[in-house]
XYZ file of C-alpha atoms in Angstrom:
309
model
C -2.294 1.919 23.625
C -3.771 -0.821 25.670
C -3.885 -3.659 22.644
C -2.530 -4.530 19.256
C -5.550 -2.878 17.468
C -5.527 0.093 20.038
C -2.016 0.888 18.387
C -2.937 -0.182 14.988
C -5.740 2.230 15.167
C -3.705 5.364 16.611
C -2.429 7.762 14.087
C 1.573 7.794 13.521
C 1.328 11.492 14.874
C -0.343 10.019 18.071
C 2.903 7.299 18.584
C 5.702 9.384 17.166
C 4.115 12.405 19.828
C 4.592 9.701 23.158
C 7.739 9.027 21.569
C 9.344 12.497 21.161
C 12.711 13.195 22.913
C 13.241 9.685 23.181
C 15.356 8.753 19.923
C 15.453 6.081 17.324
C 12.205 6.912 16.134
C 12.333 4.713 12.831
C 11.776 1.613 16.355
C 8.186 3.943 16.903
C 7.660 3.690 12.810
C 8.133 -0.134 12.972
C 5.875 -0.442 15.664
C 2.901 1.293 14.424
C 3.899 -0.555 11.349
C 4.223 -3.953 13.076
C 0.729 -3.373 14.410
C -1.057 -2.595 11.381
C 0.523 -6.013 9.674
C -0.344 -7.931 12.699
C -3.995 -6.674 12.429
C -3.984 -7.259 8.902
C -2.616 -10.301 8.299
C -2.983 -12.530 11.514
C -5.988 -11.344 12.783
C -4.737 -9.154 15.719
C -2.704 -12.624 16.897
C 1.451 -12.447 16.669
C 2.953 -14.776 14.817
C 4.830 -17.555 16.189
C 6.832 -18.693 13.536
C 10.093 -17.293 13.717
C 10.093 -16.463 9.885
C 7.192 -15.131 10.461
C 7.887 -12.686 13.201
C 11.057 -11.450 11.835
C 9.369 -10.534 9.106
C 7.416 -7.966 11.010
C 9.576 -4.457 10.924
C 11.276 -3.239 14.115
C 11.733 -7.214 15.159
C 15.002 -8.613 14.211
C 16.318 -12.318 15.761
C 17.329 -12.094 19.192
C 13.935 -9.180 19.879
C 12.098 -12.502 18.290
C 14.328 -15.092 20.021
C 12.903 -13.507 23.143
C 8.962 -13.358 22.569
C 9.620 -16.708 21.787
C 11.315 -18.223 24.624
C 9.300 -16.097 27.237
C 5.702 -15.959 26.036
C 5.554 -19.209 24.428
C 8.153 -21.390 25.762
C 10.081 -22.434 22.387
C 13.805 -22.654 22.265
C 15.164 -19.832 20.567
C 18.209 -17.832 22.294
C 18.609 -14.257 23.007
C 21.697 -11.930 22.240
C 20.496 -8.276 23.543
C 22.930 -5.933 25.468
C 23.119 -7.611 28.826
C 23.238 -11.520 27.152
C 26.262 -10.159 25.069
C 28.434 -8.660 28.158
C 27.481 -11.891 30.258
C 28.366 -14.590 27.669
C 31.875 -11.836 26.179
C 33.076 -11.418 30.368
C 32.309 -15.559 31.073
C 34.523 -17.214 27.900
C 36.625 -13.735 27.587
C 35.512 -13.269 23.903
C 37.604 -10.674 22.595
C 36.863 -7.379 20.137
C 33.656 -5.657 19.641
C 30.202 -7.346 19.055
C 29.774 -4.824 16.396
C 32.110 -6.915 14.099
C 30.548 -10.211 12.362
C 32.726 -12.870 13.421
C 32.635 -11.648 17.303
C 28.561 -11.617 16.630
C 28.819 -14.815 15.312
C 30.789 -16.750 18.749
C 28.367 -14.660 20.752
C 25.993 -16.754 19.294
C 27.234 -19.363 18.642
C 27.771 -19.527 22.728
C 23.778 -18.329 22.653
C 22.590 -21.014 21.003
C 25.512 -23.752 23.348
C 23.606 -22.866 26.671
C 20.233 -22.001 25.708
C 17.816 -25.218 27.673
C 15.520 -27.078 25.815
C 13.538 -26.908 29.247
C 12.530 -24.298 31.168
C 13.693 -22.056 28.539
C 11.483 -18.900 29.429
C 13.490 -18.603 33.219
C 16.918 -18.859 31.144
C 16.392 -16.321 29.009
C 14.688 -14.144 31.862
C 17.703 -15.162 34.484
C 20.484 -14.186 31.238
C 18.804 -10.799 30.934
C 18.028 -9.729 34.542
C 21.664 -11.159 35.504
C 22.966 -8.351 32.798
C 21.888 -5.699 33.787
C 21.791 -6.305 37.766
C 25.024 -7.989 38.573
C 27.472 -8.665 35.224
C 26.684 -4.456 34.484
C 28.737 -2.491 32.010
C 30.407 -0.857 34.986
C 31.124 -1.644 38.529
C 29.957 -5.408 38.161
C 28.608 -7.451 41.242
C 31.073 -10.293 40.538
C 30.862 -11.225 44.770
C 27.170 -11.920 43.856
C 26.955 -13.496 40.564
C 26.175 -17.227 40.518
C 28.977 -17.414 37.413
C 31.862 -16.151 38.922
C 33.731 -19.550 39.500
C 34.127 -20.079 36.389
C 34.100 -16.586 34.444
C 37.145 -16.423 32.816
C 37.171 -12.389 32.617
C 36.736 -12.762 36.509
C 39.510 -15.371 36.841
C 41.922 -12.585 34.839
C 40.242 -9.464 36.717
C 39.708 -8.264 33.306
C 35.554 -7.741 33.221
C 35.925 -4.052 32.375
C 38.020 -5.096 29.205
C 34.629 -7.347 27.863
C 32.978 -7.102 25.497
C 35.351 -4.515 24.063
C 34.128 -1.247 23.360
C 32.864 0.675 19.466
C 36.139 1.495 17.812
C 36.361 5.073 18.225
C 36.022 7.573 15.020
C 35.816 10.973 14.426
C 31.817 11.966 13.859
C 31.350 14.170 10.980
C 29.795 18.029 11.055
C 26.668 18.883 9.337
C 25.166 21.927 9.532
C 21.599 23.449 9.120
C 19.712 26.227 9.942
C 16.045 26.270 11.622
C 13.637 29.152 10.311
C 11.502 29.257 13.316
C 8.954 31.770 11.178
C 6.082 33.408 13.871
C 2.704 35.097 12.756
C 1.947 37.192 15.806
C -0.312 34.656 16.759
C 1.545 32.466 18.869
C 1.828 30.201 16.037
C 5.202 28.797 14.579
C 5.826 27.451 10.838
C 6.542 23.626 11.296
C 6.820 20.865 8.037
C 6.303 17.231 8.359
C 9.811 15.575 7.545
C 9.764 12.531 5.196
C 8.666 9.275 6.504
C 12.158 7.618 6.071
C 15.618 9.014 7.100
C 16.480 11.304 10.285
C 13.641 12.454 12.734
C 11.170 10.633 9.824
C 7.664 11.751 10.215
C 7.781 14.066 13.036
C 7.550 17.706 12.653
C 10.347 20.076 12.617
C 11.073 23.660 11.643
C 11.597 24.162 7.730
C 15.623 23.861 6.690
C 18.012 25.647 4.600
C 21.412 25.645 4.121
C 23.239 28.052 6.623
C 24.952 29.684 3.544
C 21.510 30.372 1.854
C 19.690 34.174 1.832
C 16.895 32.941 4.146
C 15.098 35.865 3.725
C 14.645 34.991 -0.472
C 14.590 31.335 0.347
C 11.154 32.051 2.059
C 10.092 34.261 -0.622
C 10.682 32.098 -3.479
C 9.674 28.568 -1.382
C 7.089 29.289 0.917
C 5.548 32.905 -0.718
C 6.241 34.853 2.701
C 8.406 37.531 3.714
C 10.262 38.168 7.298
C 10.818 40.789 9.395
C 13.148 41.095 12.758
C 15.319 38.271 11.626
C 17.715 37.277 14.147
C 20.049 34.250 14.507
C 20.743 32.950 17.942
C 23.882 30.599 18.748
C 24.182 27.405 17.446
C 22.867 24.308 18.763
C 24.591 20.839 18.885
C 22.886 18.028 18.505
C 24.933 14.477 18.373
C 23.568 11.519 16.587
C 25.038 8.238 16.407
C 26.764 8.506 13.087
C 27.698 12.805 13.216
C 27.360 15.686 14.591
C 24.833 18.279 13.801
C 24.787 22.016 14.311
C 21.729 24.231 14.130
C 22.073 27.667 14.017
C 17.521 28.536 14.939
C 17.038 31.794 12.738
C 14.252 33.477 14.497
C 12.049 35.774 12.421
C 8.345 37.510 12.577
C 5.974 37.093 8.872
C 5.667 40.541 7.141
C 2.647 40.937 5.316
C 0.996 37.837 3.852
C 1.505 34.185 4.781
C 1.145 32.710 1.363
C 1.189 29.499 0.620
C 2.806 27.512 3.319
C 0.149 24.814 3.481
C 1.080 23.426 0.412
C 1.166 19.700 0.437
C -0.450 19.681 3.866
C 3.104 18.755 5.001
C 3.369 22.482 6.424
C 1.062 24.105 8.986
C 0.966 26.882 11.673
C 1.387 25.050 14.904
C -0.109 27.018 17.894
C 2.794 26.722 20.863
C 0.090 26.529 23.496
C -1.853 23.967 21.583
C -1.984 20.352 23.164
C -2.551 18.496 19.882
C -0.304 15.145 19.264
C 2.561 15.738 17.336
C 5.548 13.871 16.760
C 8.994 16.842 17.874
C 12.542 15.261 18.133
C 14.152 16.318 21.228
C 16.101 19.271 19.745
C 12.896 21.030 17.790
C 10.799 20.228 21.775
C 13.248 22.420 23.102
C 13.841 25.310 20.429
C 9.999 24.995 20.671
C 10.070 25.656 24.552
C 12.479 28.463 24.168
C 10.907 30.054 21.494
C 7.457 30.528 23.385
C 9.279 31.699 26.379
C 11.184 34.355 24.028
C 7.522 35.086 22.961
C 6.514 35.489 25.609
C 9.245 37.543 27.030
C 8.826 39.822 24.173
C 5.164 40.190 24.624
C 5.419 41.477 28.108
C 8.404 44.078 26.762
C 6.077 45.718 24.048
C 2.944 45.872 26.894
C 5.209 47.125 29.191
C 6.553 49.591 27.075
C 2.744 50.758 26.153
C 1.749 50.999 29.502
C 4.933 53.387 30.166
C 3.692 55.500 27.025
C 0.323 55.683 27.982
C 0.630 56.343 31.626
């Protein structure tokens, strides 16, 4: 999307499809979002008010501090990743930057040495000096222009700063995947809500994994299944728990009823090129479910030939 109104334009299907495998997709939400408002209400120009920018979603104050600083030269600081461990190693700021009041030194120290002049090179130099010298591991300290007077340095302490997430058990959900086939090369996907996990891109329908799957789809989606099979459960790790998929693979017997209901269900064609939005775990039970296809498919014409020869 070469412009503002290029992206605007695109469908959220279009962005959430360059954006699959990557994570965090609500960020690829609030940009197509962002986009739209800044078409809408500024006239295709971002705003420069800070109010005003932080009002747009995905852009919170230190994403803001640096359009500021960089593209228009206004003193506003930064506190991403790399600002944090440089200012946490340099005054030894202890706990994690997780926690309010160790946000709040960070910057407070943010705001102490951001210049009133050349402000755009600052906030460059404090990023690029993150991550390629004061790095989370193995830091440069022999070539960093700080190290006189880092006090992490001075202690030989920079792996201990900035301290890292407290460490916590993650949760176990659970879920099984109906990857449903029609003989066609075609797959059963649903759109997922717009808000919450994997919002907006397409995934495989979900049930419980205590539920009868084969009268779930009767009784939901008006099909029945044949060759049902489950294969081994998948882990997939978010941020906040665990999640295990257990992909139940099965053929459609007879009808396919009423799955388009809503429009939020369709039968995707797995050699299609269309743009659609797959978190990384549904792009590769995708891939491994046309391979088994295809696997299969060369099996049964195999076997024919052997019958018929």
């Amino acid at each position: 999307f070469p412009s503002v109104a290029a992206l605007a334009a695109a469908e959220l299907d279009a962005v959430l499809h360059l954006w699959s495998g990557l994570g965090y997709y609500a960020r690829a939400r609030n940009l197509h979002r962002a986009a739209r408002m800044v078409m809408d209400r500024y006239n295709g120009e971002l705003p420069t008010p800070m109010d005003a920018l932080t009002a747009l979603p995905g852009i919170g104050r230190s994403t803001a501090g640096a359009i500021l600083a960089l593209a228009c030269g206004q003193r506003y600081p930064i506190l991403d990743g790399n600002a944090k461990r440089v200012l946490a190693r340099f005054h030894a700021v202890e706990g994690w930057p997780g926690q309010g009041s160790v946000l709040n030194t960070l910057w407070g120290l943010a705001e102490r040495y951001t210049p009133g002049r050349r402000v755009a090179a600052y906030t460059q130099a404090m990023m690029d000096l993150g991550a390629t010298v004061c790095t989370r591991t193995r830091p440069r300290c022999d070539a960093c222009p700080l190290s006189a007077d880092c006090t992490a340095h001075a202690a030989g302490r920079q792996p201990d700063y900035p301290a890292p997430r407290p460490k916590k058990t993650l949760p176990v959900r659970a879920v099984a995947m109906l990857l449903v086939c029609n003989g066609r090369d075609e797959v059963l996907l649903e759109q997922r809500p717009p808000a919450g996990i994997w919002g907006g891109l397409w995934s495989f329908p979900e049930v419980a994994p205590e539920h009868d799957v084969e009268k779930w789809c009767r009784t939901t989606l008006d099909i029945s299944l044949q060759d049902v099979a489950a294969w081994p459960v998948v882990r997939h790790t978010f941020s906040h728990f665990h999640l295990d998929i257990t992909p139940v693979v099965a053929q459609v017997g007879g009808q396919q009823g009423s799955v388009m209901e809503g429009c939020k269900r369709l039968w995707y064609n797995m050699k299609a090129t269309d743009e659609r939005g797959f978190a990384a775990p549904v792009e590769k039970l995708m891939r491994r479910l046309s391979e088994w296809q295809h696997k299969r498919e060369n099996h049964d014409a195999n076997r024919t030939l052997r019958k018929t020869g």
